[in-house]
mmCIF file of C-alpha atoms and ligand atoms in Angstrom:
data_model
loop_
_atom_site.group_PDB
_atom_site.id
_atom_site.type_symbol
_atom_site.label_atom_id
_atom_site.label_comp_id
_atom_site.label_asym_id
_atom_site.label_seq_id
_atom_site.Cartn_x
_atom_site.Cartn_y
_atom_site.Cartn_z
ATOM 1 C CA MET K 27 132.171 56.250 6.028
ATOM 2 C CA SER K 28 133.781 53.347 7.725
ATOM 3 C CA GLY K 29 134.758 50.638 5.315
ATOM 4 C CA ALA K 30 134.576 48.064 8.080
ATOM 5 C CA LYS K 31 130.952 48.924 8.789
ATOM 6 C CA GLY K 32 130.003 48.588 5.140
ATOM 7 C CA GLY K 33 131.882 45.302 5.173
ATOM 8 C CA ILE K 34 129.891 43.893 8.053
ATOM 9 C CA ARG K 35 126.577 44.938 6.544
ATOM 10 C CA ASP K 36 127.588 43.416 3.274
ATOM 11 C CA LEU K 37 128.372 40.125 5.021
ATOM 12 C CA ILE K 38 125.002 40.243 6.793
ATOM 13 C CA ASP K 39 123.259 40.839 3.444
ATOM 14 C CA ARG K 40 125.138 37.962 1.847
ATOM 15 C CA LEU K 41 124.225 35.702 4.724
ATOM 16 C CA GLU K 42 120.573 36.652 4.352
ATOM 17 C CA ALA K 43 120.802 35.956 0.622
ATOM 18 C CA GLY K 44 121.809 32.396 1.454
ATOM 19 C CA ARG K 45 125.453 32.650 0.424
ATOM 20 C CA THR K 46 127.982 30.444 2.162
ATOM 21 C CA LEU K 47 130.521 32.389 4.178
ATOM 22 C CA SER K 48 134.083 31.243 4.662
ATOM 23 C CA GLN K 49 135.512 30.680 8.111
ATOM 24 C CA GLN K 50 137.497 33.889 7.743
ATOM 25 C CA GLU K 51 134.364 35.846 6.826
ATOM 26 C CA TRP K 52 132.637 34.534 9.926
ATOM 27 C CA VAL K 53 135.574 35.730 12.011
ATOM 28 C CA VAL K 54 135.259 39.205 10.480
ATOM 29 C CA LEU K 55 131.508 39.225 11.023
ATOM 30 C CA ILE K 56 131.963 38.316 14.674
ATOM 31 C CA GLU K 57 135.002 40.429 15.511
ATOM 32 C CA GLY K 58 133.906 43.471 13.522
ATOM 33 C CA ARG K 59 130.480 43.832 15.142
ATOM 34 C CA ASN K 60 129.341 47.039 16.794
ATOM 35 C CA PRO K 61 126.012 48.245 18.197
ATOM 36 C CA GLU K 62 124.816 49.599 14.841
ATOM 37 C CA THR K 63 125.600 46.498 12.822
ATOM 38 C CA ALA K 64 124.081 44.387 15.596
ATOM 39 C CA GLU K 65 120.842 46.374 15.379
ATOM 40 C CA TYR K 66 120.844 45.948 11.614
ATOM 41 C CA LEU K 67 121.400 42.203 12.054
ATOM 42 C CA PHE K 68 118.483 41.906 14.506
ATOM 43 C CA GLU K 69 116.151 43.732 12.103
ATOM 44 C CA ARG K 70 117.048 41.347 9.306
ATOM 45 C CA ALA K 71 116.777 38.337 11.636
ATOM 46 C CA ARG K 72 113.304 39.389 12.810
ATOM 47 C CA ALA K 73 112.168 39.903 9.230
ATOM 48 C CA VAL K 74 113.333 36.414 8.271
ATOM 49 C CA ARG K 75 111.835 34.812 11.354
ATOM 50 C CA GLU K 76 108.505 36.585 10.814
ATOM 51 C CA ARG K 77 108.346 35.511 7.193
ATOM 52 C CA ILE K 78 108.525 31.884 8.308
ATOM 53 C CA TYR K 79 107.053 31.700 11.791
ATOM 54 C CA GLY K 80 105.189 35.009 12.045
ATOM 55 C CA LYS K 81 104.999 36.366 15.566
ATOM 56 C CA ASP K 82 104.490 32.928 17.058
ATOM 57 C CA VAL K 83 106.620 31.827 19.983
ATOM 58 C CA TYR K 84 106.711 28.089 20.604
ATOM 59 C CA ILE K 85 106.951 26.826 24.149
ATOM 60 C CA ARG K 86 108.548 23.547 25.201
ATOM 61 C CA GLY K 87 107.874 21.994 28.565
ATOM 62 C CA LEU K 88 111.259 21.137 29.998
ATOM 63 C CA ILE K 89 111.306 18.160 32.341
ATOM 64 C CA GLU K 90 114.690 17.699 33.984
ATOM 65 C CA CYS K 91 114.448 13.995 34.657
ATOM 66 C CA SER K 92 117.783 13.314 36.352
ATOM 67 C CA ASN K 93 120.818 15.248 37.508
ATOM 68 C CA TYR K 94 123.025 12.168 37.817
ATOM 69 C CA CYS K 95 125.734 12.263 35.176
ATOM 70 C CA ARG K 96 128.617 9.977 34.302
ATOM 71 C CA ASN K 97 130.438 12.805 32.536
ATOM 72 C CA ASP K 98 132.753 15.321 34.067
ATOM 73 C CA CYS K 99 132.542 18.357 31.779
ATOM 74 C CA PHE K 100 134.594 21.163 33.294
ATOM 75 C CA TYR K 101 131.851 23.760 32.938
ATOM 76 C CA CYS K 102 128.850 21.848 34.221
ATOM 77 C CA GLY K 103 127.453 21.872 37.743
ATOM 78 C CA ILE K 104 126.005 18.361 37.549
ATOM 79 C CA ARG K 105 129.357 16.839 36.557
ATOM 80 C CA ARG K 106 130.215 13.550 38.195
ATOM 81 C CA SER K 107 132.858 14.913 40.530
ATOM 82 C CA ASN K 108 130.622 17.530 42.041
ATOM 83 C CA GLY K 109 129.940 16.089 45.465
ATOM 84 C CA ASN K 110 128.120 19.205 46.625
ATOM 85 C CA ILE K 111 124.830 18.759 44.898
ATOM 86 C CA SER K 112 121.873 16.705 45.871
ATOM 87 C CA ARG K 113 121.112 14.167 43.176
ATOM 88 C CA TYR K 114 117.643 13.123 42.088
ATOM 89 C CA ARG K 115 115.913 11.156 39.407
ATOM 90 C CA LEU K 116 112.227 11.393 38.498
ATOM 91 C CA ASP K 117 110.138 8.284 38.118
ATOM 92 C CA ARG K 118 107.870 7.681 35.176
ATOM 93 C CA GLU K 119 104.701 8.580 37.054
ATOM 94 C CA THR K 120 106.108 11.941 38.044
ATOM 95 C CA ILE K 121 107.198 12.635 34.488
ATOM 96 C CA LEU K 122 103.736 11.789 33.184
ATOM 97 C CA ASP K 123 102.204 14.085 35.808
ATOM 98 C CA CYS K 124 104.447 16.899 34.602
ATOM 99 C CA CYS K 125 103.269 16.283 31.046
ATOM 100 C CA GLN K 126 99.646 16.271 32.183
ATOM 101 C CA GLU K 127 100.039 19.618 33.870
ATOM 102 C CA GLY K 128 101.967 20.922 30.886
ATOM 103 C CA TYR K 129 99.286 19.805 28.477
ATOM 104 C CA ARG K 130 96.665 21.645 30.508
ATOM 105 C CA LEU K 131 98.793 24.786 30.268
ATOM 106 C CA GLY K 132 99.065 24.595 26.492
ATOM 107 C CA PHE K 133 102.367 22.786 25.984
ATOM 108 C CA ARG K 134 102.456 20.487 22.953
ATOM 109 C CA THR K 135 106.145 19.592 23.181
ATOM 110 C CA PHE K 136 107.758 17.889 26.145
ATOM 111 C CA VAL K 137 111.498 17.827 26.516
ATOM 112 C CA LEU K 138 113.044 15.117 28.655
ATOM 113 C CA GLN K 139 116.432 16.439 29.603
ATOM 114 C CA GLY K 140 118.907 14.824 31.924
ATOM 115 C CA GLY K 141 122.480 13.991 32.714
ATOM 116 C CA GLU K 142 123.932 10.783 31.323
ATOM 117 C CA ASP K 143 122.423 8.678 34.058
ATOM 118 C CA GLY K 144 123.119 4.949 33.794
ATOM 119 C CA ALA K 145 119.902 4.222 35.661
ATOM 120 C CA MET K 146 117.899 5.653 32.772
ATOM 121 C CA THR K 147 118.357 2.486 30.779
ATOM 122 C CA ASP K 148 117.251 2.048 27.192
ATOM 123 C CA GLU K 149 114.309 0.059 28.378
ATOM 124 C CA TRP K 150 113.224 2.647 30.914
ATOM 125 C CA THR K 151 113.596 5.468 28.403
ATOM 126 C CA GLU K 152 111.802 3.581 25.678
ATOM 127 C CA LYS K 153 108.880 2.813 27.958
ATOM 128 C CA THR K 154 108.722 6.371 29.185
ATOM 129 C CA VAL K 155 108.643 7.717 25.633
ATOM 130 C CA ALA K 156 105.988 5.159 24.684
ATOM 131 C CA ALA K 157 103.859 6.131 27.679
ATOM 132 C CA ILE K 158 104.001 9.842 26.775
ATOM 133 C CA ARG K 159 103.316 9.020 23.143
ATOM 134 C CA GLU K 160 100.240 7.035 24.097
ATOM 135 C CA LYS K 161 98.818 9.580 26.509
ATOM 136 C CA PHE K 162 99.610 12.655 24.440
ATOM 137 C CA PRO K 163 99.325 11.630 20.795
ATOM 138 C CA ASP K 164 99.163 15.236 19.606
ATOM 139 C CA CYS K 165 102.395 16.272 21.317
ATOM 140 C CA ALA K 166 105.998 16.233 20.196
ATOM 141 C CA ILE K 167 108.541 14.453 22.356
ATOM 142 C CA THR K 168 112.068 15.799 22.503
ATOM 143 C CA LEU K 169 114.896 13.951 24.183
ATOM 144 C CA SER K 170 118.047 15.536 25.523
ATOM 145 C CA LEU K 171 119.839 12.691 27.239
ATOM 146 C CA GLY K 172 123.326 12.967 25.877
ATOM 147 C CA GLU K 173 125.445 10.502 23.977
ATOM 148 C CA ARG K 174 123.917 7.055 23.548
ATOM 149 C CA GLU K 175 124.340 4.091 21.225
ATOM 150 C CA LYS K 176 122.857 4.350 17.767
ATOM 151 C CA GLU K 177 120.642 1.405 18.589
ATOM 152 C CA SER K 178 119.297 3.239 21.643
ATOM 153 C CA TYR K 179 118.515 6.320 19.567
ATOM 154 C CA ARG K 180 116.656 4.058 17.143
ATOM 155 C CA ARG K 181 114.619 2.469 19.885
ATOM 156 C CA PHE K 182 113.564 5.825 21.322
ATOM 157 C CA PHE K 183 112.621 7.042 17.869
ATOM 158 C CA SER K 184 110.496 3.957 17.230
ATOM 159 C CA ALA K 185 108.841 4.441 20.600
ATOM 160 C CA GLY K 186 107.691 7.879 19.447
ATOM 161 C CA ALA K 187 110.388 10.454 20.114
ATOM 162 C CA ASP K 188 110.438 13.175 17.448
ATOM 163 C CA ARG K 189 113.381 15.375 18.281
ATOM 164 C CA TYR K 190 116.763 15.152 19.973
ATOM 165 C CA LEU K 191 118.917 17.904 21.410
ATOM 166 C CA LEU K 192 122.624 17.307 21.789
ATOM 167 C CA ARG K 193 124.742 20.416 21.889
ATOM 168 C CA HIS K 194 128.035 19.874 20.137
ATOM 169 C CA GLU K 195 129.452 22.470 22.636
ATOM 170 C CA THR K 196 132.183 23.609 20.243
ATOM 171 C CA ALA K 197 133.187 22.655 16.711
ATOM 172 C CA ASP K 198 136.793 23.521 17.478
ATOM 173 C CA ARG K 199 138.581 20.300 18.437
ATOM 174 C CA LYS K 200 141.239 21.967 20.534
ATOM 175 C CA HIS K 201 138.621 23.977 22.331
ATOM 176 C CA TYR K 202 136.562 20.819 22.871
ATOM 177 C CA ALA K 203 139.526 19.309 24.672
ATOM 178 C CA MET K 204 139.736 22.366 26.939
ATOM 179 C CA LEU K 205 136.137 21.958 28.028
ATOM 180 C CA HIS K 206 136.052 18.209 28.543
ATOM 181 C CA PRO K 207 138.146 15.554 30.261
ATOM 182 C CA ALA K 208 140.230 13.205 28.162
ATOM 183 C CA GLY K 209 137.619 10.453 28.197
ATOM 184 C CA MET K 210 135.163 12.516 26.145
ATOM 185 C CA SER K 211 135.563 12.642 22.423
ATOM 186 C CA TYR K 212 134.686 15.303 19.905
ATOM 187 C CA GLU K 213 134.372 12.619 17.205
ATOM 188 C CA HIS K 214 131.962 10.593 19.243
ATOM 189 C CA ARG K 215 129.714 13.549 19.887
ATOM 190 C CA MET K 216 129.697 14.560 16.232
ATOM 191 C CA ASN K 217 128.944 10.951 15.263
ATOM 192 C CA CYS K 218 125.986 10.917 17.605
ATOM 193 C CA LEU K 219 124.620 14.035 15.913
ATOM 194 C CA ARG K 220 124.966 12.467 12.482
ATOM 195 C CA GLU K 221 123.271 9.277 13.637
ATOM 196 C CA LEU K 222 120.379 11.198 15.142
ATOM 197 C CA LYS K 223 119.848 13.016 11.895
ATOM 198 C CA ASN K 224 120.067 9.818 9.841
ATOM 199 C CA ILE K 225 117.500 8.113 12.028
ATOM 200 C CA GLY K 226 115.082 10.945 11.260
ATOM 201 C CA TYR K 227 114.996 13.028 14.407
ATOM 202 C CA GLN K 228 114.601 16.774 14.137
ATOM 203 C CA THR K 229 118.069 17.312 15.504
ATOM 204 C CA GLY K 230 119.458 20.126 17.589
ATOM 205 C CA CYS K 231 123.076 21.016 18.194
ATOM 206 C CA GLY K 232 124.441 24.081 19.939
ATOM 207 C CA PHE K 233 127.159 25.714 21.946
ATOM 208 C CA MET K 234 127.847 28.027 24.832
ATOM 209 C CA VAL K 235 128.874 31.592 24.120
ATOM 210 C CA GLY K 236 131.927 32.815 25.980
ATOM 211 C CA SER K 237 133.056 29.468 27.347
ATOM 212 C CA PRO K 238 136.664 29.471 28.569
ATOM 213 C CA GLY K 239 139.123 29.312 25.693
ATOM 214 C CA GLN K 240 136.563 30.239 23.042
ATOM 215 C CA THR K 241 137.779 32.596 20.323
ATOM 216 C CA ALA K 242 136.095 34.246 17.343
ATOM 217 C CA LEU K 243 137.654 31.440 15.321
ATOM 218 C CA SER K 244 135.948 28.783 17.450
ATOM 219 C CA LEU K 245 132.617 30.535 16.948
ATOM 220 C CA ALA K 246 133.364 30.744 13.219
ATOM 221 C CA GLN K 247 133.930 26.992 13.270
ATOM 222 C CA ASP K 248 130.590 26.520 15.027
ATOM 223 C CA MET K 249 128.865 28.506 12.285
ATOM 224 C CA CYS K 250 130.617 26.570 9.513
ATOM 225 C CA PHE K 251 129.661 23.306 11.181
ATOM 226 C CA ILE K 252 126.020 24.405 11.497
ATOM 227 C CA SER K 253 125.998 25.550 7.893
ATOM 228 C CA GLU K 254 127.112 22.102 6.795
ATOM 229 C CA PHE K 255 125.148 20.010 9.303
ATOM 230 C CA ARG K 256 121.832 21.810 8.758
ATOM 231 C CA PRO K 257 120.254 21.114 12.154
ATOM 232 C CA GLU K 258 116.542 21.735 12.696
ATOM 233 C CA MET K 259 117.240 23.275 16.106
ATOM 234 C CA VAL K 260 120.143 25.165 17.645
ATOM 235 C CA GLY K 261 120.485 25.833 21.347
ATOM 236 C CA ILE K 262 122.902 28.509 22.487
ATOM 237 C CA GLY K 263 123.331 30.419 25.699
ATOM 238 C CA PRO K 264 126.049 32.261 27.560
ATOM 239 C CA PHE K 265 128.518 30.233 29.585
ATOM 240 C CA ILE K 266 127.888 30.955 33.263
ATOM 241 C CA PRO K 267 130.395 29.731 35.867
ATOM 242 C CA GLN K 268 129.223 27.271 38.493
ATOM 243 C CA HIS K 269 131.010 27.577 41.824
ATOM 244 C CA ASP K 270 131.782 23.866 42.283
ATOM 245 C CA THR K 271 133.419 23.295 38.906
ATOM 246 C CA PRO K 272 136.982 23.799 37.638
ATOM 247 C CA PHE K 273 135.627 26.857 35.785
ATOM 248 C CA ALA K 274 134.293 28.486 38.937
ATOM 249 C CA ARG K 275 136.479 31.549 38.527
ATOM 250 C CA GLU K 276 136.121 31.995 34.782
ATOM 251 C CA THR K 277 134.222 34.922 33.267
ATOM 252 C CA ALA K 278 130.693 34.489 32.007
ATOM 253 C CA GLY K 279 129.711 34.926 28.376
ATOM 254 C CA THR K 280 127.961 38.170 27.527
ATOM 255 C CA LEU K 281 124.387 39.009 26.649
ATOM 256 C CA GLU K 282 125.652 41.116 23.782
ATOM 257 C CA LEU K 283 127.593 38.369 22.002
ATOM 258 C CA THR K 284 124.892 35.754 22.640
ATOM 259 C CA LEU K 285 122.252 37.986 21.028
ATOM 260 C CA TYR K 286 124.533 38.645 18.094
ATOM 261 C CA MET K 287 125.082 34.905 17.574
ATOM 262 C CA LEU K 288 121.313 34.325 17.747
ATOM 263 C CA GLY K 289 120.813 36.881 14.984
ATOM 264 C CA LEU K 290 123.501 35.253 12.848
ATOM 265 C CA LEU K 291 121.987 31.803 13.389
ATOM 266 C CA ARG K 292 118.575 33.017 12.235
ATOM 267 C CA LEU K 293 120.060 34.307 8.989
ATOM 268 C CA LEU K 294 122.229 31.238 8.486
ATOM 269 C CA ARG K 295 119.322 28.824 9.048
ATOM 270 C CA PRO K 296 116.127 30.824 8.364
ATOM 271 C CA ASN K 297 113.780 28.015 9.451
ATOM 272 C CA VAL K 298 115.707 26.915 12.519
ATOM 273 C CA LEU K 299 113.926 26.418 15.839
ATOM 274 C CA LEU K 300 115.953 28.703 18.024
ATOM 275 C CA PRO K 301 115.338 29.058 21.750
ATOM 276 C CA ALA K 302 115.948 32.083 23.894
ATOM 277 C CA THR K 303 117.443 29.904 26.615
ATOM 278 C CA THR K 304 117.228 29.881 30.383
ATOM 279 C CA ALA K 305 120.914 30.824 30.565
ATOM 280 C CA LEU K 306 120.130 33.965 28.566
ATOM 281 C CA GLY K 307 117.298 34.748 30.963
ATOM 282 C CA THR K 308 119.700 34.192 33.838
ATOM 283 C CA ILE K 309 122.336 36.749 32.852
ATOM 284 C CA HIS K 310 119.805 39.502 32.150
ATOM 285 C CA PRO K 311 116.294 40.088 33.479
ATOM 286 C CA ARG K 312 115.004 40.648 29.947
ATOM 287 C CA GLY K 313 117.377 38.153 28.320
ATOM 288 C CA ARG K 314 114.678 35.987 26.816
ATOM 289 C CA GLU K 315 112.726 38.921 25.388
ATOM 290 C CA LEU K 316 115.923 40.283 23.870
ATOM 291 C CA GLY K 317 116.656 36.827 22.483
ATOM 292 C CA ILE K 318 113.290 36.771 20.718
ATOM 293 C CA LEU K 319 113.959 40.251 19.367
ATOM 294 C CA ALA K 320 117.312 39.022 18.028
ATOM 295 C CA GLY K 321 115.671 36.201 16.052
ATOM 296 C CA ALA K 322 114.833 33.386 18.488
ATOM 297 C CA ASN K 323 111.376 31.794 18.292
ATOM 298 C CA VAL K 324 111.237 29.249 21.115
ATOM 299 C CA VAL K 325 111.236 29.369 24.912
ATOM 300 C CA MET K 326 111.548 26.401 27.210
ATOM 301 C CA PRO K 327 109.879 26.934 30.569
ATOM 302 C CA ASN K 328 110.547 24.448 33.311
ATOM 303 C CA LEU K 329 107.889 21.852 34.028
ATOM 304 C CA SER K 330 109.930 19.873 36.554
ATOM 305 C CA PRO K 331 108.290 19.469 39.965
ATOM 306 C CA SER K 332 109.192 22.470 42.135
ATOM 307 C CA ALA K 333 110.777 20.127 44.699
ATOM 308 C CA VAL K 334 113.642 19.278 42.321
ATOM 309 C CA ARG K 335 113.812 22.423 40.207
ATOM 310 C CA GLY K 336 116.457 23.961 42.414
ATOM 311 C CA LYS K 337 118.686 20.914 41.987
ATOM 312 C CA TYR K 338 119.340 20.942 38.276
ATOM 313 C CA LEU K 339 122.096 23.442 38.708
ATOM 314 C CA LEU K 340 124.234 23.483 35.600
ATOM 315 C CA TYR K 341 125.436 26.985 36.496
ATOM 316 C CA ASP K 342 125.047 29.550 39.278
ATOM 317 C CA ASN K 343 121.906 31.632 39.807
ATOM 318 C CA LYS K 344 119.992 29.593 37.253
ATOM 319 C CA LEU K 345 116.681 31.244 36.627
ATOM 320 C CA CYS K 346 114.217 29.102 38.477
ATOM 321 C CA THR K 347 111.293 30.577 40.185
ATOM 322 C CA GLY K 348 109.403 28.893 42.959
ATOM 323 C CA ASP K 349 106.376 29.691 40.800
ATOM 324 C CA GLU K 350 104.059 26.948 39.820
ATOM 325 C CA ALA K 351 104.426 26.130 36.126
ATOM 326 C CA ALA K 352 101.074 27.820 35.534
ATOM 327 C CA GLU K 353 102.235 31.147 36.888
ATOM 328 C CA SER K 354 105.445 31.137 34.939
ATOM 329 C CA VAL K 355 103.588 30.435 31.697
ATOM 330 C CA GLU K 356 101.232 33.326 32.380
ATOM 331 C CA ASN K 357 104.198 35.530 33.094
ATOM 332 C CA LEU K 358 105.919 34.433 29.902
ATOM 333 C CA LYS K 359 102.806 35.040 27.796
ATOM 334 C CA MET K 360 102.623 38.540 29.175
ATOM 335 C CA ARG K 361 106.285 39.228 28.507
ATOM 336 C CA MET K 362 106.006 38.013 24.923
ATOM 337 C CA LYS K 363 102.867 40.067 24.363
ATOM 338 C CA GLU K 364 104.643 43.164 25.600
ATOM 339 C CA ILE K 365 107.213 42.831 22.830
ATOM 340 C CA GLY K 366 104.613 42.075 20.163
ATOM 341 C CA TYR K 367 104.869 38.273 20.027
ATOM 342 C CA ARG K 368 102.442 35.549 21.083
ATOM 343 C CA VAL K 369 102.922 32.219 22.798
ATOM 344 C CA VAL K 370 101.000 29.570 20.860
ATOM 345 C CA THR K 371 99.612 26.154 21.696
ATOM 346 C CA ASP K 372 101.316 24.159 18.974
ATOM 347 C CA ARG K 373 103.841 21.355 18.526
ATOM 348 C CA GLY K 374 105.983 23.916 16.754
ATOM 349 C CA ASP K 375 107.687 21.579 14.313
ATOM 350 C CA PHE K 376 110.472 22.613 12.010
ATOM 351 C CA ARG K 377 109.064 24.069 8.789
ATOM 352 C CA GLN K 378 110.800 22.856 5.673
HETATM 353 N N1 5AD G 10 126.881 27.618 31.662
HETATM 354 C C1 5AD G 10 126.055 27.641 30.608
HETATM 355 N N2 5AD G 10 125.580 26.545 30.011
HETATM 356 C C2 5AD G 10 125.947 25.363 30.525
HETATM 357 N N3 5AD G 10 125.664 24.119 30.146
HETATM 358 C C3 5AD G 10 126.263 23.264 30.984
HETATM 359 N N4 5AD G 10 126.955 23.951 31.900
HETATM 360 C C4 5AD G 10 126.786 25.253 31.636
HETATM 361 C C5 5AD G 10 127.269 26.456 32.203
HETATM 362 N N5 5AD G 10 128.088 26.442 33.245
HETATM 363 C C6 5AD G 10 124.914 23.818 28.925
HETATM 364 C C7 5AD G 10 125.698 22.892 28.012
HETATM 365 C C8 5AD G 10 124.830 21.654 27.954
HETATM 366 C C9 5AD G 10 123.476 22.200 28.288
HETATM 367 C C10 5AD G 10 122.513 21.195 28.815
HETATM 368 O O1 5AD G 10 123.715 23.186 29.255
HETATM 369 O O2 5AD G 10 125.830 23.468 26.730
HETATM 370 O O3 5AD G 10 124.830 21.022 26.710
#
């Protein structure tokens, strides 16, 4: 009998019972993992997820509206100083066409994601949200456009946006400073998240797994932050180096640790909307299926026009098929069915 093993299972049981873990306990839970405790965690995570969301998998139509970005995050391929990528920005008509096609395919959530592009003004964004809201009254609109003024967030919300994704990237201040240039502030990002929540958005935070400089303690801090912040959504995926960034030669995060963190997140926030992300699908051919089996309940297929899909290159080898959106949805439905889950046509809101 290994005491450590019993210890990990006990922590998993306490997490499932809704007890608050200390930062040190999170460190133990993360550092002390092994294949058996991970399997136990995934079983518990699936049970919790199925109690709340059944076998349903929600799909979100991801529309990557611009790869211009004023930021210079060390890990990201669309960072300002990357002169080697071809920049694009979608116009409103194109975005509405993507939604139209998505609607036909069964999507009831559209996610507008983009770099922090100055040309996407408040007015433009507000009008775009309003246009989607008017044309697709039964759909949820999610924005993922980075840090903006509180007033801007309010305007988008009034125009009809329901949700906002803004990964906090790391809840460890020192680590934050290793991932971002001096001009970017941990406080500002955290303030944005609080404002989004106060306005009434279903709010999503998240982090990369295995980003340079990350330790078990940083991950423990992420979990403590999430426990306190109570987000409706959490997006996580492995860090994957991009060849034109300062982190080009860093090691990627692992499938194994990402799955483990997904399982822990499901137990920490039973109702959370938790995607098996594209990055997870990129580091392993069955990454997204394994993510669902670890406790995730959302997938976000790309609805961007195929002409620009290859340009939103946050990291190398990003999973992006030349497939038409229709084919990739069919493929996804099949993959989910094979593991006993079903893709549903539903807004897929957070369940209280
Ligand atoms: N590897 C993995 N994820 C990345 N992101 C940005 N760059 C990378 C990378 N190299 C993630 C960040 C960001 C989200 C849109 O994509 O967490 O918030």
